[in-house]
Structures are given as C-alpha cells and as structure tokens.
CSV table of C-alpha atoms and ligand atoms in Angstrom, one decimal:
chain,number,residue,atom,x,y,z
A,137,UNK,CA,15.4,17.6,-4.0
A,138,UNK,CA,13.0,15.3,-2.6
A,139,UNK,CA,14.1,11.4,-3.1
A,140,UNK,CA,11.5,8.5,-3.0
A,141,UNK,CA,13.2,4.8,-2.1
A,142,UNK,CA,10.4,3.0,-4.5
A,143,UNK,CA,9.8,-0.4,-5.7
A,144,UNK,CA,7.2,-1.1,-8.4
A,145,UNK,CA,4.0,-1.8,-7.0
A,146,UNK,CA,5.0,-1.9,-3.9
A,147,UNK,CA,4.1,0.3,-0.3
A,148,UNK,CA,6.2,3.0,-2.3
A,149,UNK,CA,3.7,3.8,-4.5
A,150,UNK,CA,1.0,5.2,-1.7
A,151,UNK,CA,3.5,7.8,-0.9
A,152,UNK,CA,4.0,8.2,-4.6
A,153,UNK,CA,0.7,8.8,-5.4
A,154,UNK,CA,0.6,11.8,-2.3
A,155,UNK,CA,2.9,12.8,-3.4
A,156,UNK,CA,1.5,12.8,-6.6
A,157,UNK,CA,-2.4,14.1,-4.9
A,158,UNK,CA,0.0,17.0,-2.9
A,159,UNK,CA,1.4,18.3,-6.5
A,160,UNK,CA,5.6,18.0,-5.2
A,161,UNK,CA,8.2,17.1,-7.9
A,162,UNK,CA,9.8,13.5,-6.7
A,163,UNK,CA,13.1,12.0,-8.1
A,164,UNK,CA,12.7,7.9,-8.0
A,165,UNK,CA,15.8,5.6,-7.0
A,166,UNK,CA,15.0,2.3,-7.3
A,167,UNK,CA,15.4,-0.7,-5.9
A,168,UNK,CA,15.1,-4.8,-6.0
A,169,UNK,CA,12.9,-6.5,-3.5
A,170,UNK,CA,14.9,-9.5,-4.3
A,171,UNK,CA,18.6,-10.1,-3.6
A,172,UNK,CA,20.7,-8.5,-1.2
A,173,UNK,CA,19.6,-4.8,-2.5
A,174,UNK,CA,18.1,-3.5,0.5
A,175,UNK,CA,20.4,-6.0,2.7
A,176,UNK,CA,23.0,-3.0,1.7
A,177,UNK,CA,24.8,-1.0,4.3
A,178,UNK,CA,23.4,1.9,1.4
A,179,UNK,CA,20.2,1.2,2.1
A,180,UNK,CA,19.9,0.0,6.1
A,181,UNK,CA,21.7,3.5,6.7
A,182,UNK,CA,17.9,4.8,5.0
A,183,UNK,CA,15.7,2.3,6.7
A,184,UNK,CA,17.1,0.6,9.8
A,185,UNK,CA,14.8,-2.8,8.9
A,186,UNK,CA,16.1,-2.4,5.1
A,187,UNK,CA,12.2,-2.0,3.9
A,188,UNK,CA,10.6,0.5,1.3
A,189,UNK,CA,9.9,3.1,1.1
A,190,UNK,CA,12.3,5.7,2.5
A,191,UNK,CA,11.7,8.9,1.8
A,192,UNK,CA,14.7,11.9,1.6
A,193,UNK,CA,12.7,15.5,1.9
A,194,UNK,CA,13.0,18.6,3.7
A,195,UNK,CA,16.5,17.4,4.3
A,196,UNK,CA,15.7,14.6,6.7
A,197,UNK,CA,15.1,10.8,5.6
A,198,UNK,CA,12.0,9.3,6.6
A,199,UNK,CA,11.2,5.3,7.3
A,200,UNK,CA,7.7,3.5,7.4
A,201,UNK,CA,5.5,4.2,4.8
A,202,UNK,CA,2.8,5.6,7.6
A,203,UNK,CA,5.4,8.0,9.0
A,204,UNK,CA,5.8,9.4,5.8
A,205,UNK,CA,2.5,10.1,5.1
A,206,UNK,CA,1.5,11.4,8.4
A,207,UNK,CA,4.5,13.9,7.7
A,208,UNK,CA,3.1,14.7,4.4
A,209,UNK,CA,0.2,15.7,5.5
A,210,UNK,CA,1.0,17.2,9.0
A,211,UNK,CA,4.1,19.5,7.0
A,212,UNK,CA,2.0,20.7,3.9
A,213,UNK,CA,-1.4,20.8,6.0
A,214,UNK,CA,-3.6,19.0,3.2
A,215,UNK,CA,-5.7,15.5,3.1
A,216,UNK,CA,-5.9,14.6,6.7
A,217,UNK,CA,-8.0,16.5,9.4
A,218,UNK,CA,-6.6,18.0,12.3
A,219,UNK,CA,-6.6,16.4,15.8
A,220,UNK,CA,-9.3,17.3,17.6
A,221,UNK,CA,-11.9,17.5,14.4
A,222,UNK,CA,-14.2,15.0,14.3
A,223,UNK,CA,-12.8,12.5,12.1
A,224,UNK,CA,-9.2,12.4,13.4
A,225,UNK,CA,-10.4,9.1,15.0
A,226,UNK,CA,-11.6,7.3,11.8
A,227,UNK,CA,-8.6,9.1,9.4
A,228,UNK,CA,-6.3,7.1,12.2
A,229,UNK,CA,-7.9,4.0,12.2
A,230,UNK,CA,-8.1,3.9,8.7
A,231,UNK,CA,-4.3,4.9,8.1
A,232,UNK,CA,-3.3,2.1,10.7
A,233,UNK,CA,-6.1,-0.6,9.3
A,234,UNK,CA,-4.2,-0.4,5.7
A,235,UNK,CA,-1.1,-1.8,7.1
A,236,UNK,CA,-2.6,-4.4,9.1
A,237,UNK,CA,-3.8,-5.8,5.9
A,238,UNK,CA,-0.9,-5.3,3.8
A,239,UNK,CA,0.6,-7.6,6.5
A,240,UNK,CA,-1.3,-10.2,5.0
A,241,UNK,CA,-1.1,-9.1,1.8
A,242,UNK,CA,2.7,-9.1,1.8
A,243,UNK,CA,2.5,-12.5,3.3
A,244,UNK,CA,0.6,-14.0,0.3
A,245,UNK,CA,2.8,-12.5,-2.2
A,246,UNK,CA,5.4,-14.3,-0.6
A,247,UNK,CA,3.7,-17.2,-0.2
A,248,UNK,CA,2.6,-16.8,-4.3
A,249,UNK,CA,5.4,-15.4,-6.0
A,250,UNK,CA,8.5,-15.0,-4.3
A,251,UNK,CA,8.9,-18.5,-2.4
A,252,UNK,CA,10.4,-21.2,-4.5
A,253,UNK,CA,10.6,-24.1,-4.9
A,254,UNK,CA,6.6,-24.4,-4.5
A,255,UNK,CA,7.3,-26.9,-1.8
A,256,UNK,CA,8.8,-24.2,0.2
A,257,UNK,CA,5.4,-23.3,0.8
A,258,UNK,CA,2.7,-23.5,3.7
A,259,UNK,CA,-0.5,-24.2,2.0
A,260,UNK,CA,-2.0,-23.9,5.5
A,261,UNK,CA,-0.9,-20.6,6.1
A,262,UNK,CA,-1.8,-19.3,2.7
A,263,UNK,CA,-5.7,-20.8,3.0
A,264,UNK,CA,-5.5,-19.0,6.8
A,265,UNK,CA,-4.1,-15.4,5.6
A,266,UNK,CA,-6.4,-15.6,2.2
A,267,UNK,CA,-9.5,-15.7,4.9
A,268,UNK,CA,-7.7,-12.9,7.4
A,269,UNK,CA,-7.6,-11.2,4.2
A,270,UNK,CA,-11.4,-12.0,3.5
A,271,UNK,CA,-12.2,-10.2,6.7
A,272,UNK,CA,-10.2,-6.9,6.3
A,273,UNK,CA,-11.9,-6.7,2.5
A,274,UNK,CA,-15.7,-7.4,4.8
A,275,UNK,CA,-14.8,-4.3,7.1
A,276,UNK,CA,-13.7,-2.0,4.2
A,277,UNK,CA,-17.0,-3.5,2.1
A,278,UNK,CA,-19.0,-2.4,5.4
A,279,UNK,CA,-17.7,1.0,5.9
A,280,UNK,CA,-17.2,1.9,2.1
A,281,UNK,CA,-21.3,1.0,1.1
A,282,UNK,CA,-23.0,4.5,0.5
A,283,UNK,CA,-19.4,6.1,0.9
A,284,UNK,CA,-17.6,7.5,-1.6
A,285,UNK,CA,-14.4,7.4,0.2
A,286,UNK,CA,-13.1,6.3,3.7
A,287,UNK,CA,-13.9,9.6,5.5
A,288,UNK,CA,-16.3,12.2,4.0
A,289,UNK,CA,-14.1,13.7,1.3
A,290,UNK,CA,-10.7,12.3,-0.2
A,291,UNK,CA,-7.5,11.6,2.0
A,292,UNK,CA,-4.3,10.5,2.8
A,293,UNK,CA,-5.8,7.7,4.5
A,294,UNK,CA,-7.2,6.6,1.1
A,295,UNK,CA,-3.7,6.9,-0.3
A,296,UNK,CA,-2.4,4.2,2.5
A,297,UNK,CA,-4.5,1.9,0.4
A,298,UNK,CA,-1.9,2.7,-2.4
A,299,UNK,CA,0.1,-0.9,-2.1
A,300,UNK,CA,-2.9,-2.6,-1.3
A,301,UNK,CA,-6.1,-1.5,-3.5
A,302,UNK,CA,-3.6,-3.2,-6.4
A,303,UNK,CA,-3.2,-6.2,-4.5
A,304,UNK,CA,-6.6,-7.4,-2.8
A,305,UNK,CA,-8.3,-8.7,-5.3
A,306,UNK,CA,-5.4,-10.7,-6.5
A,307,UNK,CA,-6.1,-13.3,-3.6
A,308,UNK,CA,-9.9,-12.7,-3.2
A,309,UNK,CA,-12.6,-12.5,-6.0
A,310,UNK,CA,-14.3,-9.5,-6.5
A,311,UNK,CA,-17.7,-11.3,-5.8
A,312,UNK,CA,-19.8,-9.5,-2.7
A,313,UNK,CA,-17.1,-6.4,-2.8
A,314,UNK,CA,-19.5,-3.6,-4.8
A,315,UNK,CA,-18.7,-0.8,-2.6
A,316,UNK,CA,-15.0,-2.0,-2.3
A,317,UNK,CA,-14.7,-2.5,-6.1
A,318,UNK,CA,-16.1,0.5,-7.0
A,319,UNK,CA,-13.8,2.6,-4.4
A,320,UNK,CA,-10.7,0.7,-5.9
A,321,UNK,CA,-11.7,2.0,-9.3
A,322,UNK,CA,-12.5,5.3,-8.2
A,323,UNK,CA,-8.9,5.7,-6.7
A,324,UNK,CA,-7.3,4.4,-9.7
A,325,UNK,CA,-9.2,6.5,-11.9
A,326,UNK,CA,-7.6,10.0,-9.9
A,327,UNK,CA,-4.9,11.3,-12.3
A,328,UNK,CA,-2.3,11.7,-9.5
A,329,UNK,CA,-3.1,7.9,-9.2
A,330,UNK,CA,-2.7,7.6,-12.3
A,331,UNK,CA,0.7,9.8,-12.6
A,332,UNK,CA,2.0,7.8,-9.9
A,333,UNK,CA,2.0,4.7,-12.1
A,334,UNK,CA,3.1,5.8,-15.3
A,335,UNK,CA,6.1,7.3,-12.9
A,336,UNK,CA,6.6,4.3,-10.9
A,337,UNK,CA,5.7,1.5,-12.2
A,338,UNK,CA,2.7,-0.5,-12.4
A,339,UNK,CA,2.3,-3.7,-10.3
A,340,UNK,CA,4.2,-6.5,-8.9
A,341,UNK,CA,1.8,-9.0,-10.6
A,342,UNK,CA,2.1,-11.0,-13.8
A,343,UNK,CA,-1.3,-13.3,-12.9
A,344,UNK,CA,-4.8,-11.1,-12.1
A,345,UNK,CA,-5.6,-13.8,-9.9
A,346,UNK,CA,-3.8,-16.3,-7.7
A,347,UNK,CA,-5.6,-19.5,-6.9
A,348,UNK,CA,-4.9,-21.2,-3.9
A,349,UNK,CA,-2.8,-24.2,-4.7
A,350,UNK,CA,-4.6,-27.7,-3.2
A,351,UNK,CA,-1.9,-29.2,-0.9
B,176,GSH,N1,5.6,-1.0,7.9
B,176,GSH,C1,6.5,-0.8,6.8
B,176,GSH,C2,6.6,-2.0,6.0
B,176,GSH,C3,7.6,-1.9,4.8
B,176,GSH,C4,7.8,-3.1,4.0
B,176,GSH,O1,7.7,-4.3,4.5
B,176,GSH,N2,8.0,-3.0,2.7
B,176,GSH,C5,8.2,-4.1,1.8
B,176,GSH,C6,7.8,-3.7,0.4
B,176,GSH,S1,6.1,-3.4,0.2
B,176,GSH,C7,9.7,-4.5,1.8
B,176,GSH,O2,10.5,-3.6,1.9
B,176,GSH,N3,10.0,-5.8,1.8
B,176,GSH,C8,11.3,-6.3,1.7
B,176,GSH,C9,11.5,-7.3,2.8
B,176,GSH,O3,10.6,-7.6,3.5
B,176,GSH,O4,12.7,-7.7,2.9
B,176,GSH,C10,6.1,0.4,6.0
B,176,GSH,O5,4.9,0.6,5.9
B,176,GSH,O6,6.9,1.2,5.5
C-alpha cells in the first residue's frame, strides 16, 4: 500500500494531487508541523531533515517532495516528457523554480503565522521575502500570459505548484497577475485537484490575506 507523510496544505498536497492526476489509491498518515512531531526518531527514520512529505511506495520510502514526483512520473511514464524531447529543459526548470519560491513562501508563513510572540519577528525580512516573492509571481505572470499551462499541455511540473498556487496570493495581491490568477484557478478547478483536498485537507490559512505588519 502506498503511504503519503501529509500535512494539510502543505508540500504534501502536490504529490497528493499526482497522485491524485496519476489515478493511484493513497493511504494518508498525518502529521503536525508544530511540536516535536516530525522531531521523532519515527519520522527522521522517513525523512533524514524531519520535513514533509515522505512518501512509502513501491516498497521504498521517498524524501523531498521533487524526488517524489520525478519518481512518479519517471516509474508510471505519464505528465513529464522524456529527456531529450524538447521541453525536458523547461519541465526542469519549472519543477526546480516551484521550490525556490516555496522557500520564500515557507518563510513568510513563518514569519505570519507560526512565530510568536509578534515581536519574535523580522519585519525587515518579511517586507524583503514579500518582494523575492513579487518577482517569482512576475516570472510565472510572464511565462504563463497566452499559456494555458507551464509547458504546452498539463504536468507534473504544474503539480510542484501544489503547496504554492494556495499560498501566493496570501502575501501578494492578485492585482497585475491575470495569467497567474487564471492558471491558479484553472489548477484548482482539475478534479484530481480537487480530490486531493477533500482527501487531505484544505489550507494552512485562516486569513485570505496577510498584511505586512508596519514595524
Ligand atoms: N525541499 C523539501 C522541503 C520540505 C519542507 O520544508 N516541508 C515543510 C512543510 S511544507 C516542513 O516539513 N516543515 C517543517 C520544518 O521546517 O520543520 C521538499 O520539497 O520536500
């Protein structure tokens, strides 16, 4: 039986919803991003950094969400194209580009929600990663206008937006995104998408916007 590591809302949910897009049965165990949870010997022996998602399938356990998918795709032969065809190049960057922004992303949700007291916080660093996350949302605007999705049809590499497609526009209006908006709503509107959600959870958000605080 394959086992997904998940947490709600979280990088978990882009191997979810492949899962999901690929048509596999999944069992869920879940976990708490706060506490000592993924601190546990139970869990390091998974993923050596103690991070989700870890994935149990084909009798092997798999780390790093990117991994994961690459494995997906490379084992079942579906939503990535092969190297050597002409968009390997973009499918990679695109697969690696989603993580450099969830770095950001991940640091403004703990700036915003995890980090308390509020003083615990660096105002400074949350105006800087708010603009780094500005400028990944400008490349994707760029490459997404008269694009239906990031390479000519549907792919995993869409699916490595699964974390951060929810998370974006949290942090940044939606003003002077049109082609980013309206790829975000496209992805959510796919039923495996949708599938993944009702299985895993929604969000990590209570607030559809986060203002940055003024000192
Ligand atoms: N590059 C890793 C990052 C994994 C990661 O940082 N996951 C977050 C959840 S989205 C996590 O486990 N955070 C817990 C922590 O940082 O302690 C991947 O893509 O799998």
């Amino acid at each position: 039986m394959t086992i997904l590591h998940h947490v709600p809302g979280s990088r978990s949910h882009r191997v979810l919803w492949l899962l999901e897009e690929l048509g596999e049965p999944v069992d869920l165990r879940l976990w708490s991003l706060t506490g000592a949870d993924l601190r546990s010997p139970e869990f390091r022996a998974l993923s050596p950094a103690g991070r989700i998602p870890a994935l149990e399938i084909d009798g092997q356990v798999i780390f790093e969400s990117g991994a994961i998918v690459q494995y997906l795709t490379e084992s079942r032969g579906r939503f990535a194209p092969a190297p050597g065809a002409a968009e390997r190049l973009a499918y990679l960057e695109w697969l690696n580009f989603a993580e450099t922004q969830a770095n950001i992303l991940q640091a403004l949700n703990i700036h915003h929600i995890f980090l308390r007291p509020d003083a615990a916080r660096s105002v400074p660093l949350m105006k800087l990663d708010t603009k780094r996350l500005a400028v990944t949302m400008q490349a994707l605007e760029t490459h997404l206008t008269g694009r239906e999705w990031l390479l000519s049809e549907f792919s995993a590499a869409d699916c490595m937006f699964g974390f951060n497609i929810d998370a974006m526009f949290r942090f940044v209006p939606r003003d002077g995104f049109p082609a980013l908006g309206a790829w975000v709503a496209r992805a959510q509107a796919r039923p495996a998408y949708q599938r993944a959600v009702e299985k895993g959870g929604a969000s990590l958000y209570a607030q559809d916007f986060y203002e940055l605080p003024d000192a």
